[in-house]
Coordinates of C-alpha atoms and ligand atoms in Angstrom, one line a residue:
X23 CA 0.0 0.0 0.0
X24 CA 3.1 2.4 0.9
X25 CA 4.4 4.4 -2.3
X26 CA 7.7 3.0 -2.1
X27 CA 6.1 -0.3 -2.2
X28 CA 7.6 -1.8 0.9
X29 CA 5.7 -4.7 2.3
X30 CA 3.8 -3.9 5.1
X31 CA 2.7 -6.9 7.1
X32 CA -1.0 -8.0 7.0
X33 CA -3.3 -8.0 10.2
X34 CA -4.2 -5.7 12.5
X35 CA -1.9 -7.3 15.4
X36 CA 1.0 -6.8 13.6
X37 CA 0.0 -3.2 12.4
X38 CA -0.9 -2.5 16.3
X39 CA 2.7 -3.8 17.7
X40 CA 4.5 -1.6 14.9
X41 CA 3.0 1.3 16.2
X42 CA 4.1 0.4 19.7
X43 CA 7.0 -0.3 18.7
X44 CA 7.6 2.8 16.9
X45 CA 6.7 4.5 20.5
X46 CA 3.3 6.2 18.6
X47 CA 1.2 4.0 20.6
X48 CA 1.7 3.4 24.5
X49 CA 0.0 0.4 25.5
X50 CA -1.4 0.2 29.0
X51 CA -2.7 -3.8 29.2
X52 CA -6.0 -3.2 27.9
X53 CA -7.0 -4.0 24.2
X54 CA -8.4 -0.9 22.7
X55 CA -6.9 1.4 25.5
X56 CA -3.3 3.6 24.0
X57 CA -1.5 6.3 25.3
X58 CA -0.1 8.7 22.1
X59 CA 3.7 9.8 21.7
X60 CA 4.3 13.9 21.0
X61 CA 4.5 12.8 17.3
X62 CA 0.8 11.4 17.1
X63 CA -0.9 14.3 18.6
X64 CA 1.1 16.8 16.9
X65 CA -0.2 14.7 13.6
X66 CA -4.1 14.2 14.6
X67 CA -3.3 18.4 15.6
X68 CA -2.2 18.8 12.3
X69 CA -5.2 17.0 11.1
X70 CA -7.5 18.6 13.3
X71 CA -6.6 22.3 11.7
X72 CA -6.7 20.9 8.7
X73 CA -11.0 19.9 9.2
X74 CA -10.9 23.5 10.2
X75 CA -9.4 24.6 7.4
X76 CA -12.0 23.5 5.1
X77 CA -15.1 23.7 7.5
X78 CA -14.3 26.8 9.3
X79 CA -15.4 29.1 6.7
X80 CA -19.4 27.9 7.5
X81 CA -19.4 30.3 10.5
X82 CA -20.2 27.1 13.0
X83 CA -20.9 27.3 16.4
X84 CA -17.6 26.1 18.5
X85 CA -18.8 23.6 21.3
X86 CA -16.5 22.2 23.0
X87 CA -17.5 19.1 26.1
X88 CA -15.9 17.2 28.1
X89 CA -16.2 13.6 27.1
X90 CA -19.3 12.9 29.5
X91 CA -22.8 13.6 28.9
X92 CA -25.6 14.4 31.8
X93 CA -27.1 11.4 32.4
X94 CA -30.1 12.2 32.4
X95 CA -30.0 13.2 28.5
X96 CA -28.1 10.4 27.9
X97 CA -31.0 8.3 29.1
X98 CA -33.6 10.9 27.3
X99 CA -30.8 10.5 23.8
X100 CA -32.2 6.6 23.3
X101 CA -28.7 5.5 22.8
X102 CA -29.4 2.4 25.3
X103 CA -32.1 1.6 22.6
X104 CA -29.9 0.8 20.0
X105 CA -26.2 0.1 21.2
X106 CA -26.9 -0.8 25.4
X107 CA -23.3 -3.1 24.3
X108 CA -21.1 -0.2 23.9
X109 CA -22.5 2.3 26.3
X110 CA -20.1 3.4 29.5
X111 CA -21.4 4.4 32.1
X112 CA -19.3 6.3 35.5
X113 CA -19.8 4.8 38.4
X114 CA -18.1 6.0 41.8
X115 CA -17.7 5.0 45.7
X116 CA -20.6 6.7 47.8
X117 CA -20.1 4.1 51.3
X118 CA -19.4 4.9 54.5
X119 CA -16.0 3.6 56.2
X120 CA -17.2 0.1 56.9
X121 CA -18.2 0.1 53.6
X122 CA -14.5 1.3 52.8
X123 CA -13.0 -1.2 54.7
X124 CA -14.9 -4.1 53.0
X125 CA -13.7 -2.6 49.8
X126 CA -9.8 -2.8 50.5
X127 CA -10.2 -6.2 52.2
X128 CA -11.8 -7.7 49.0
X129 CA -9.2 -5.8 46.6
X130 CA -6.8 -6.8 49.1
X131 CA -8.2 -10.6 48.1
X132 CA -8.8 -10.3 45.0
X133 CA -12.4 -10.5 45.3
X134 CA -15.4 -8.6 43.0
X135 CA -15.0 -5.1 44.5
X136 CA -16.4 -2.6 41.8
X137 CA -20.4 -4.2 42.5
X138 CA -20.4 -1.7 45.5
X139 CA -19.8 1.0 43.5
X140 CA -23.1 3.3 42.2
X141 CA -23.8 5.2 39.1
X142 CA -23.2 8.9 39.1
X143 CA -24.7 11.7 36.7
X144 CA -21.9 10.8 34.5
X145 CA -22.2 8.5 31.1
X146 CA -19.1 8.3 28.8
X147 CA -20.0 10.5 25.8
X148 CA -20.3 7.5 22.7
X149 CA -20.4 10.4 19.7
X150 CA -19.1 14.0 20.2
X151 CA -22.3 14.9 18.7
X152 CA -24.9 13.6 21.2
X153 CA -24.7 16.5 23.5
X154 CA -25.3 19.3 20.8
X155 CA -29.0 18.3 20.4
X156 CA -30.3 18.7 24.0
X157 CA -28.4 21.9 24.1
X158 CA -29.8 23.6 20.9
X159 CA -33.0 22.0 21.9
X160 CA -33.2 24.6 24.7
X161 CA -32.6 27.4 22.5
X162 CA -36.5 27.6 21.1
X163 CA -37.0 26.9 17.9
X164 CA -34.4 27.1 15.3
X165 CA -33.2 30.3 13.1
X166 CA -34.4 30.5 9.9
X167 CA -31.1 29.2 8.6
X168 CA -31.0 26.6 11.1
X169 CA -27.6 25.4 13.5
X170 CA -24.5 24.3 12.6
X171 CA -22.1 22.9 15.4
X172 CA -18.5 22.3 15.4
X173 CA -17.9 19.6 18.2
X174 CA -14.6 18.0 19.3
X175 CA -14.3 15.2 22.2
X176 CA -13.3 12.0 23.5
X177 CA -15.9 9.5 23.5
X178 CA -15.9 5.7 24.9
X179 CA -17.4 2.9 23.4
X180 CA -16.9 -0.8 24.3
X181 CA -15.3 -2.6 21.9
X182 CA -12.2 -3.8 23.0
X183 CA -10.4 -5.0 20.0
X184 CA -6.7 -6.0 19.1
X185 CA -7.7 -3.5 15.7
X186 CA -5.4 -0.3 16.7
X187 CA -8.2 1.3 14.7
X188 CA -10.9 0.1 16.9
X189 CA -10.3 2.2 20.6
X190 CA -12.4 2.6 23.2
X191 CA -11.2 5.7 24.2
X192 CA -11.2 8.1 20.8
X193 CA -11.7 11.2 19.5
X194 CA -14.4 12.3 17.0
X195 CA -14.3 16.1 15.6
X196 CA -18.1 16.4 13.9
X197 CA -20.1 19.1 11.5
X198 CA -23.9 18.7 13.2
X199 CA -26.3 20.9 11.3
X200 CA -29.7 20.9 12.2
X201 CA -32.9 22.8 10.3
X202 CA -35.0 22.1 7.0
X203 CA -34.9 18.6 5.4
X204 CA -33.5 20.6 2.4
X205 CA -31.1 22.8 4.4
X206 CA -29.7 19.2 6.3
X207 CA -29.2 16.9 2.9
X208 CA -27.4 19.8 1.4
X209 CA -25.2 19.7 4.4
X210 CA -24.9 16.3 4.0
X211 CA -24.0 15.7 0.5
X212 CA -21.8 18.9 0.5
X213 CA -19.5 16.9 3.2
X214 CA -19.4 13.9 1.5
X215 CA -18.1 15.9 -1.5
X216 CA -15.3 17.9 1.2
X217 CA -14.9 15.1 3.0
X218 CA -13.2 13.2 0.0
X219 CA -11.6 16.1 -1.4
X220 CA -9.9 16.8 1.9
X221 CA -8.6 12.9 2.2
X222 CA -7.7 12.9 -0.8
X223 CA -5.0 16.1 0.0
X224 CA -3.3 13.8 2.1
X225 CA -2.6 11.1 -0.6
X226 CA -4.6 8.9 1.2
X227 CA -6.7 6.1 -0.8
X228 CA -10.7 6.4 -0.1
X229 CA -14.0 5.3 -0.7
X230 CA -17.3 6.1 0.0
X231 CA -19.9 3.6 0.8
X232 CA -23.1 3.2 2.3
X233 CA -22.8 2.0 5.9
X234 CA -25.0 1.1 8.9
X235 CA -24.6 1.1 12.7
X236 CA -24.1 -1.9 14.5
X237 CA -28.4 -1.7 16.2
X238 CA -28.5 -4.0 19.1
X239 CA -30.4 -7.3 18.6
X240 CA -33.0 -8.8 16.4
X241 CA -35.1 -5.3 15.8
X242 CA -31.1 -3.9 15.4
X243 CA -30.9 -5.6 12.5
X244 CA -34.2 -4.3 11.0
X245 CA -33.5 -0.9 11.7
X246 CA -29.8 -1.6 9.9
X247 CA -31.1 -2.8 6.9
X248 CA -33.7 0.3 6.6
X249 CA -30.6 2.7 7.3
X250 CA -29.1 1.3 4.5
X251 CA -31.9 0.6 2.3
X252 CA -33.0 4.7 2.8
X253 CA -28.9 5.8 2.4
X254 CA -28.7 7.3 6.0
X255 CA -25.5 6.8 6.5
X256 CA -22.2 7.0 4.3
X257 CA -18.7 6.1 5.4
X258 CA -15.2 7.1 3.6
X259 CA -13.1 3.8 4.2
X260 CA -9.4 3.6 3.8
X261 CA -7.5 0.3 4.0
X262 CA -5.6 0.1 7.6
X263 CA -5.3 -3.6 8.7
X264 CA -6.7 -4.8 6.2
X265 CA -7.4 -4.5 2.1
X266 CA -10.8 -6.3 2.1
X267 CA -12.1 -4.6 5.2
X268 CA -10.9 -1.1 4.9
X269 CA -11.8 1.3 8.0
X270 CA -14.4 3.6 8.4
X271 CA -12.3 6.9 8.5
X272 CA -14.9 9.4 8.3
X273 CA -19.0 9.3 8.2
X274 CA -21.9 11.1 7.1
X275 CA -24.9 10.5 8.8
X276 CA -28.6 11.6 8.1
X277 CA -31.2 11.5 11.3
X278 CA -33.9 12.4 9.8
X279 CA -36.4 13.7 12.4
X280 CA -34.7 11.3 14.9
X281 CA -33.1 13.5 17.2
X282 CA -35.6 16.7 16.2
X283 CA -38.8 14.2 17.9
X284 CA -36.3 13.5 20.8
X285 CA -35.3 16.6 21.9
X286 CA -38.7 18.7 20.4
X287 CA -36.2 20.7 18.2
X288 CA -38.0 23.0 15.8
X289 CA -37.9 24.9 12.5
X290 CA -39.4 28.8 12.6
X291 CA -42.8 27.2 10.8
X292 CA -42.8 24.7 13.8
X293 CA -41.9 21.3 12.0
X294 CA -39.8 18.9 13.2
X295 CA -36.5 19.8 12.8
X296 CA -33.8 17.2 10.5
X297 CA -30.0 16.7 11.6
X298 CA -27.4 15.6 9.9
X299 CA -23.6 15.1 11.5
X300 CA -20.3 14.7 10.0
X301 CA -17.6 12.9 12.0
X302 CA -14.3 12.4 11.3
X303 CA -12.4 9.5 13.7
X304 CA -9.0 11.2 14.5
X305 CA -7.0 8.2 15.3
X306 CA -8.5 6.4 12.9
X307 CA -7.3 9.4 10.4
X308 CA -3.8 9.7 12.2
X309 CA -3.3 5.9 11.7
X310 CA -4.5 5.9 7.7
X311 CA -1.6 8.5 7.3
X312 CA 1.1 6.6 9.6
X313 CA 0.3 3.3 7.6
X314 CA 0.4 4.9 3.7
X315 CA 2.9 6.6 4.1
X316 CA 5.0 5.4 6.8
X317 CA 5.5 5.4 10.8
X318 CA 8.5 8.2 10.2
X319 CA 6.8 11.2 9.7
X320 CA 9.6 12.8 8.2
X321 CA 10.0 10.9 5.8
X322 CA 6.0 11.2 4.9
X323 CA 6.0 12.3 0.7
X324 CA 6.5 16.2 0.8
X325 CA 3.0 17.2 -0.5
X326 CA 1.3 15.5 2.3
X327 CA 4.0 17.0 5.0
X328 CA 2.9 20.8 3.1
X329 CA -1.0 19.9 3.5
X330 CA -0.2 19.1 7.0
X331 CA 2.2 22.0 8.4
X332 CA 2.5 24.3 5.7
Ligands
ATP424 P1 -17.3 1.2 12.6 O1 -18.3 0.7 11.6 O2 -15.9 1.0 12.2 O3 -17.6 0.6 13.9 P2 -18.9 3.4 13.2 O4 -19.9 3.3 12.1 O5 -19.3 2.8 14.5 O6 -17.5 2.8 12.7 P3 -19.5 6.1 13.8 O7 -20.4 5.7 14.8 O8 -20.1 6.7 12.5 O9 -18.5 4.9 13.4 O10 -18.4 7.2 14.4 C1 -17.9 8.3 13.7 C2 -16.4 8.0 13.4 O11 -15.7 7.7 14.6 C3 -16.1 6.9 12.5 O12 -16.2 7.2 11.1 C4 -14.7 6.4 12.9 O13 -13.8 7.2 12.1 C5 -14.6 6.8 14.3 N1 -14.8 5.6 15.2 C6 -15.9 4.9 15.5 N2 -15.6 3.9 16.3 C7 -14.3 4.0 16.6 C8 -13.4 3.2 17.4 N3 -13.8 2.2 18.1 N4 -12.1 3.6 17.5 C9 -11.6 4.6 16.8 N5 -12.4 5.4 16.0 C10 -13.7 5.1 15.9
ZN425 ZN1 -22.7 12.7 15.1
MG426 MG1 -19.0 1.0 15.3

């Protein structure tokens, strides 16, 4: 896949101890869980900018959370509906000192200790997105030219993998625009568009596809296969383990009146509003560039290197 046509090895193992290896990643014992050198962050930095570069001229709204939600709109976002498998939740000690005591004695023995702790007002934030909604919810109805969010933040989801492309810990930068059915597909479709154009600055290999979201259970798979069949969501892949199974890098996703119902966001005439996000998986981005063109950076081809830092 490299330009210079060096081998790289196949699998996502041996992809994920190169990186480690190379000192990019830092391992910590748990599959899905890295530490980042100095030289990945200043790349997924790099990247960052770059999003800005070609999104920042739409006048969005800069939000920026912490990578929790409340719970309570976490509860009110039906996330547990569709994907209760990768939701985290926070969960803290509230005992008294006896209850204290008991909890060192069984660590102390290696017993089950974390059953005595309780859930706080704290839920791991699974897309950088979900807390825009509630908040421009409370806003009244919408402007006549709708909303348009730029969100950035960690977010957890449960899927421990050996993939180095599959965290559990991850950031996602995202587009959300909100407003007309019209105002939101145009949004859409204009990303798509950017989206490629901007991967394709970075000499990086794409395509686009339709895609689905991995829906909980029997009904999960219904509502999967209507996501698909009505082209609600969109991914750009790029090869990263593997050549037959590229990696969702970036993806375009249509609600439709999903979260505007939820959160009773409106248009001026008092319709249901649409949304519409764009997220872009940094890592995921960051490790696409790191296995095309190489885990030395400086030795990345020089157009890519001037798309980056100038
Ligand atoms: P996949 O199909 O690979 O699981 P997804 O459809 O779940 O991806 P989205 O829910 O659309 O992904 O999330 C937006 C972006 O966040 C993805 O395009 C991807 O780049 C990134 N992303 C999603 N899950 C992970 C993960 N576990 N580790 C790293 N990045 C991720
Ligand atoms: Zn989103
Ligand atoms: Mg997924």
């Amino acid at each position: 896949m490299r330009a210079e046509g060096t081998p790289v090895e196949n699998g996502q193992a041996a992809f994920r101890d190169a990186l480690i290896a190379a000192g990019l990643l830092i391992p910590t014992g748990v599959d899905g869980l890295y530490g980042r050198s100095g030289v990945f962050e200043d790349v997924v930095d790099r990247f960052n900018d770059l999003i800005t570069t070609w999104g920042g001229g739409d006048g969005a709204d800069v939000m920026r959370f912490p990578p929790g939600v409340a719970r309570h709109q976490f509860e009110q976002s039906g996330y547990l509906k569709s994907f209760p498998h990768l939701a985290g939740t926070v969960h803290a000690f509230k005992g008294d000192e006896r209850a204290h005591q008991s909890l060192l004695r069984r660590l102390e023995e290696g017993e089950e200790w974390t059953d005595a702790q309780m859930a706080t007002n704290v839920v791991l934030t699974p897309a950088a997105c979900y807390p825009v909604y509630p908040t421009i919810a409370e806003r009244g109805p919408l402007p006549a030219d709708g909303a348009l969010v730029d969100v950035y933040s960690y977010c957890f989801r449960h899927e421990p993998s050996l993939d180095p492309a599959r965290m559990q810990l991850f950031r996602m930068r995202e587009y959300v625009r909100a407003g007309t059915p019209e105002q939101v597909m145009a949004f859409r479709q204009s990303w798509v568009e950017r989206g490629r154009a901007l991967m394709e600055s970075l000499a990086l290999p794409v395509a686009v596809d339709l895609a689905n979201d991995p829906f909980f259970g029997r009904a999960g798979r219904m509502l999967a296969v209507s996501q698909r069949d009505q082209g609600l969501k969109f991914e750009l892949l790029i090869p990263i383990a593997s050549v037959e199974q590229p990696t969702a890098c970036l993806s375009f996703n249509y609600h439709q009146d999903h979260f505007g119902l939820l959160w009773d966001l409106r248009t001026p005439d008092g319709a249901v509003a649409h949304t519409a996000c764009v997220g872009f998986g940094m890592e995921r981005v960051a490790l696409a560039l790191f296995r095309h063109h190489g885990l030395d950076v400086k030795a990345w081809p020089a157009a890519v290197r001037a798309v980056l830092w100038g």
